[in-house]
Amino acid sequence: MAIRGVLFDLDNTLLNRKQAFERYARYLIEQYAHVNNDDELEAYVASMIRADQNGYRSKKELYTELRDTLPLKDAATTVEQLLQTWFTQFSSFTVHMDGALDILEALRNDGYRLGLITNGSSGSQHGKIDRAGIRHYFDALIVSDDVGVKKPQPAIYAIALERLGLTPEESIYIGDHPINDIQGANAAGLRAVWLEGFMQWPQGGAAHPHVIYHLSELRSLLMELNRGA
């Protein structure tokens, strides 16, 4: 069956969360921590990036650790203050993935229906979407916090497909996470494309899906799959 709908992950797929978090980490440390020199700053930034675990760690746990380990300018700084900085400031560091706007524009012009499925808090994810200026591209936009279910659960894909008016067989999903994105989409009946470069494929996991290394490769892949259909 020909592909009519293209659904995307958000972080490290359409937005470069890795770059955004590095910039944000530098900002947070400069705001709250006493740093003696550039080398020390870079060491704290690297430590914060490791502690973040690519965004898959509890925010309260992360900022509790930072509160206890950073050399704070003000010893009275609370975890709640650090969390509030995250929720109010992180979206301002949003970075487009290279080629994201081009591929969204091209796919819209090609007549595909477009969807977005992302895990995360409503405020944080919607803030990034609006900061990136990409909301208008999507016929369905699903944030897990809004619907009470998250990837890799099949239900979140079903919600998106219902809003798009498409079946799984005529839809494809692109993301960077082998479990949440690729195995989740496959379990929901969609074809999946792995954007390699951010997450490791699990040892002993299912065979690789379609793989791209840059979003610019997606359009030709869709043409190839539709020719085969």
Short mmCIF file of C-alpha atoms in Angstrom, two decimals:
data_model
loop_
_atom_site.label_atom_id
_atom_site.label_comp_id
_atom_site.label_asym_id
_atom_site.label_seq_id
_atom_site.Cartn_x
_atom_site.Cartn_y
_atom_site.Cartn_z
CA MET A 1 0.00 0.00 0.00
CA ALA A 2 1.30 3.45 -0.91
CA ILE A 3 2.44 5.75 1.87
CA ARG A 4 0.16 8.75 2.38
CA GLY A 5 1.19 9.87 5.86
CA VAL A 6 4.59 10.69 7.35
CA LEU A 7 4.89 10.97 11.13
CA PHE A 8 7.90 12.30 13.01
CA ASP A 9 9.46 12.20 16.43
CA LEU A 10 10.48 15.65 17.72
CA ASP A 11 13.68 15.58 19.81
CA ASN A 12 16.81 14.56 17.91
CA THR A 13 14.69 14.07 14.81
CA LEU A 14 13.22 17.43 13.82
CA LEU A 15 14.93 19.35 16.61
CA ASN A 16 18.53 18.84 17.65
CA ARG A 17 18.01 18.36 21.36
CA LYS A 18 21.65 17.38 21.84
CA GLN A 19 22.86 20.80 20.68
CA ALA A 20 20.06 22.62 22.48
CA PHE A 21 20.79 20.92 25.79
CA GLU A 22 24.51 21.68 25.57
CA ARG A 23 23.71 25.38 25.10
CA TYR A 24 21.16 25.30 27.88
CA ALA A 25 23.55 23.52 30.25
CA ARG A 26 26.14 26.24 29.70
CA TYR A 27 23.51 28.91 30.41
CA LEU A 28 22.27 27.20 33.59
CA ILE A 29 25.77 26.74 34.98
CA GLU A 30 26.75 30.32 34.22
CA GLN A 31 23.58 31.54 35.94
CA TYR A 32 23.78 29.45 39.09
CA ALA A 33 27.29 28.08 39.62
CA HIS A 34 30.56 29.65 40.67
CA VAL A 35 33.03 28.82 37.88
CA ASN A 36 36.70 29.80 37.95
CA ASN A 37 37.66 29.41 34.28
CA ASP A 38 36.56 28.12 30.88
CA ASP A 39 38.00 24.65 31.45
CA GLU A 40 35.99 24.29 34.63
CA LEU A 41 32.86 25.50 32.84
CA GLU A 42 33.30 22.93 30.07
CA ALA A 43 33.83 20.18 32.64
CA TYR A 44 30.57 21.07 34.41
CA VAL A 45 28.73 21.23 31.08
CA ALA A 46 30.02 17.78 30.11
CA SER A 47 29.01 16.41 33.51
CA MET A 48 25.51 17.85 33.19
CA ILE A 49 25.11 16.38 29.71
CA ARG A 50 26.06 12.93 31.01
CA ALA A 51 23.69 13.28 33.97
CA ASP A 52 20.81 14.22 31.67
CA GLN A 53 20.99 10.83 29.91
CA ASN A 54 19.77 12.25 26.59
CA GLY A 55 16.64 13.57 28.25
CA TYR A 56 15.46 10.19 29.51
CA ARG A 57 16.14 10.91 33.17
CA SER A 58 13.62 12.31 35.64
CA LYS A 59 13.98 16.08 35.69
CA LYS A 60 13.52 16.23 39.46
CA GLU A 61 16.23 13.61 39.93
CA LEU A 62 18.58 15.46 37.58
CA TYR A 63 18.13 18.84 39.22
CA THR A 64 18.37 17.39 42.70
CA GLU A 65 21.78 16.00 41.71
CA LEU A 66 22.82 19.35 40.24
CA ARG A 67 21.66 21.16 43.37
CA ASP A 68 23.84 18.88 45.47
CA THR A 69 26.95 18.81 43.26
CA LEU A 70 27.36 22.19 41.55
CA PRO A 71 29.30 24.92 43.41
CA LEU A 72 26.28 27.21 43.62
CA LYS A 73 26.66 30.98 43.85
CA ASP A 74 23.75 31.01 46.28
CA ALA A 75 23.60 28.08 48.68
CA ALA A 76 19.89 28.75 49.17
CA THR A 77 19.08 27.86 45.54
CA THR A 78 16.37 25.19 45.52
CA VAL A 79 15.62 22.27 43.24
CA GLU A 80 12.32 23.99 42.44
CA GLN A 81 14.17 27.08 41.20
CA LEU A 82 16.34 24.96 38.93
CA LEU A 83 13.29 23.11 37.61
CA GLN A 84 11.50 26.38 36.97
CA THR A 85 14.47 27.57 34.94
CA TRP A 86 14.25 24.40 32.86
CA PHE A 87 10.54 24.77 32.15
CA THR A 88 10.70 28.48 31.34
CA GLN A 89 14.02 28.72 29.52
CA PHE A 90 14.85 25.48 27.70
CA SER A 91 12.61 26.15 24.69
CA SER A 92 14.57 29.35 23.97
CA PHE A 93 17.59 27.18 23.12
CA THR A 94 15.70 25.19 20.47
CA VAL A 95 17.79 24.19 17.45
CA HIS A 96 16.37 22.80 14.19
CA MET A 97 17.80 19.53 12.99
CA ASP A 98 19.75 20.14 9.81
CA GLY A 99 17.32 19.86 6.90
CA ALA A 100 14.18 19.74 9.05
CA LEU A 101 12.39 22.72 7.55
CA ASP A 102 13.34 21.70 4.02
CA ILE A 103 11.94 18.18 4.38
CA LEU A 104 8.73 19.34 6.04
CA GLU A 105 8.15 21.87 3.27
CA ALA A 106 8.92 19.31 0.56
CA LEU A 107 6.65 16.64 2.01
CA ARG A 108 3.77 19.09 2.36
CA ASN A 109 4.24 20.09 -1.27
CA ASP A 110 4.30 16.41 -2.24
CA GLY A 111 0.84 16.01 -0.71
CA TYR A 112 1.67 13.86 2.32
CA ARG A 113 -0.32 14.23 5.50
CA LEU A 114 2.12 14.98 8.33
CA GLY A 115 2.01 14.03 11.98
CA LEU A 116 4.18 14.55 15.04
CA ILE A 117 4.33 12.28 18.10
CA THR A 118 6.53 13.27 21.02
CA ASN A 119 6.93 12.16 24.62
CA GLY A 120 7.28 14.86 27.25
CA SER A 121 5.51 17.53 29.24
CA SER A 122 2.94 19.69 27.48
CA GLY A 123 4.61 22.98 28.35
CA SER A 124 8.11 21.92 27.34
CA GLN A 125 7.20 20.20 24.08
CA HIS A 126 4.68 22.77 22.88
CA GLY A 127 7.16 25.51 23.77
CA LYS A 128 9.83 23.93 21.57
CA ILE A 129 7.38 23.33 18.72
CA ASP A 130 6.31 26.96 18.72
CA ARG A 131 9.84 28.26 19.14
CA ALA A 132 10.87 26.18 16.12
CA GLY A 133 7.93 27.55 14.10
CA ILE A 134 6.86 24.13 12.79
CA ARG A 135 3.32 23.71 14.18
CA HIS A 136 1.64 24.71 10.92
CA TYR A 137 3.19 21.82 9.01
CA PHE A 138 1.27 19.14 10.91
CA ASP A 139 -2.21 17.73 10.40
CA ALA A 140 -1.93 15.94 13.76
CA LEU A 141 0.36 16.85 16.64
CA ILE A 142 0.45 14.57 19.68
CA VAL A 143 2.29 15.29 22.95
CA SER A 144 2.19 12.36 25.39
CA ASP A 145 1.35 14.56 28.36
CA ASP A 146 -1.75 15.81 26.52
CA VAL A 147 -3.18 12.37 25.79
CA GLY A 148 -2.06 10.35 28.83
CA VAL A 149 -0.12 7.72 26.90
CA LYS A 150 3.42 7.71 25.55
CA LYS A 151 5.72 5.96 23.14
CA PRO A 152 6.35 3.09 22.68
CA GLN A 153 2.74 2.26 23.61
CA PRO A 154 0.75 1.53 20.42
CA ALA A 155 -2.16 3.67 21.62
CA ILE A 156 -0.32 6.95 21.02
CA TYR A 157 0.27 6.00 17.39
CA ALA A 158 -3.39 5.02 17.05
CA ILE A 159 -4.44 8.46 18.31
CA ALA A 160 -2.26 10.17 15.73
CA LEU A 161 -3.49 7.97 12.87
CA GLU A 162 -7.12 8.56 13.81
CA ARG A 163 -6.56 12.31 13.68
CA LEU A 164 -4.79 11.97 10.33
CA GLY A 165 -7.52 9.74 8.93
CA LEU A 166 -4.96 7.12 7.91
CA THR A 167 -4.29 3.43 8.49
CA PRO A 168 -0.97 2.11 9.83
CA GLU A 169 -0.28 0.42 6.49
CA GLU A 170 -0.26 3.74 4.62
CA SER A 171 1.88 5.53 7.21
CA ILE A 172 5.55 5.72 8.11
CA TYR A 173 7.28 6.99 11.25
CA ILE A 174 10.72 8.58 11.57
CA GLY A 175 12.62 8.79 14.85
CA ASP A 176 15.96 8.34 16.58
CA HIS A 177 15.08 6.04 19.50
CA PRO A 178 15.25 2.30 18.72
CA ILE A 179 12.62 1.37 21.33
CA ASN A 180 10.29 4.34 21.69
CA ASP A 181 10.25 5.25 18.02
CA ILE A 182 11.16 2.27 15.89
CA GLN A 183 9.88 -0.71 17.85
CA GLY A 184 6.91 1.34 19.05
CA ALA A 185 5.88 2.33 15.53
CA ASN A 186 6.38 -1.21 14.22
CA ALA A 187 4.27 -2.64 17.04
CA ALA A 188 1.49 -0.23 16.04
CA GLY A 189 1.66 -1.47 12.45
CA LEU A 190 3.53 1.44 10.86
CA ARG A 191 6.67 1.18 8.83
CA ALA A 192 9.57 2.89 10.59
CA VAL A 193 12.69 4.80 9.59
CA TRP A 194 15.56 5.10 12.04
CA LEU A 195 17.48 8.38 11.99
CA GLU A 196 20.88 7.11 13.09
CA GLY A 197 23.41 9.18 14.98
CA PHE A 198 21.97 9.82 18.45
CA MET A 199 21.12 6.45 20.00
CA GLN A 200 22.84 3.07 19.80
CA TRP A 201 20.90 0.19 18.32
CA PRO A 202 20.43 -2.36 21.15
CA GLN A 203 22.55 -5.48 20.95
CA GLY A 204 20.39 -8.47 20.19
CA GLY A 205 17.51 -6.19 19.19
CA ALA A 206 15.29 -6.62 16.17
CA ALA A 207 16.84 -6.16 12.74
CA HIS A 208 17.49 -2.61 11.66
CA PRO A 209 14.58 -0.88 9.94
CA HIS A 210 15.02 1.51 7.06
CA VAL A 211 17.94 3.74 8.09
CA ILE A 212 18.77 7.32 7.13
CA TYR A 213 21.64 9.47 8.33
CA HIS A 214 20.20 12.86 7.33
CA LEU A 215 16.64 14.06 6.87
CA SER A 216 17.38 14.94 3.25
CA GLU A 217 17.46 11.19 2.50
CA LEU A 218 13.84 10.72 3.52
CA ARG A 219 12.14 12.00 0.40
CA SER A 220 13.99 9.64 -1.95
CA LEU A 221 13.28 6.73 0.43
CA LEU A 222 9.56 7.51 0.33
CA MET A 223 9.62 7.64 -3.46
CA GLU A 224 11.38 4.27 -3.55
CA LEU A 225 8.89 2.68 -1.15
CA ASN A 226 5.93 4.06 -3.07
CA ARG A 227 7.33 2.79 -6.35
CA GLY A 228 7.54 -0.64 -4.75
CA ALA A 229 3.93 -0.35 -3.61
#
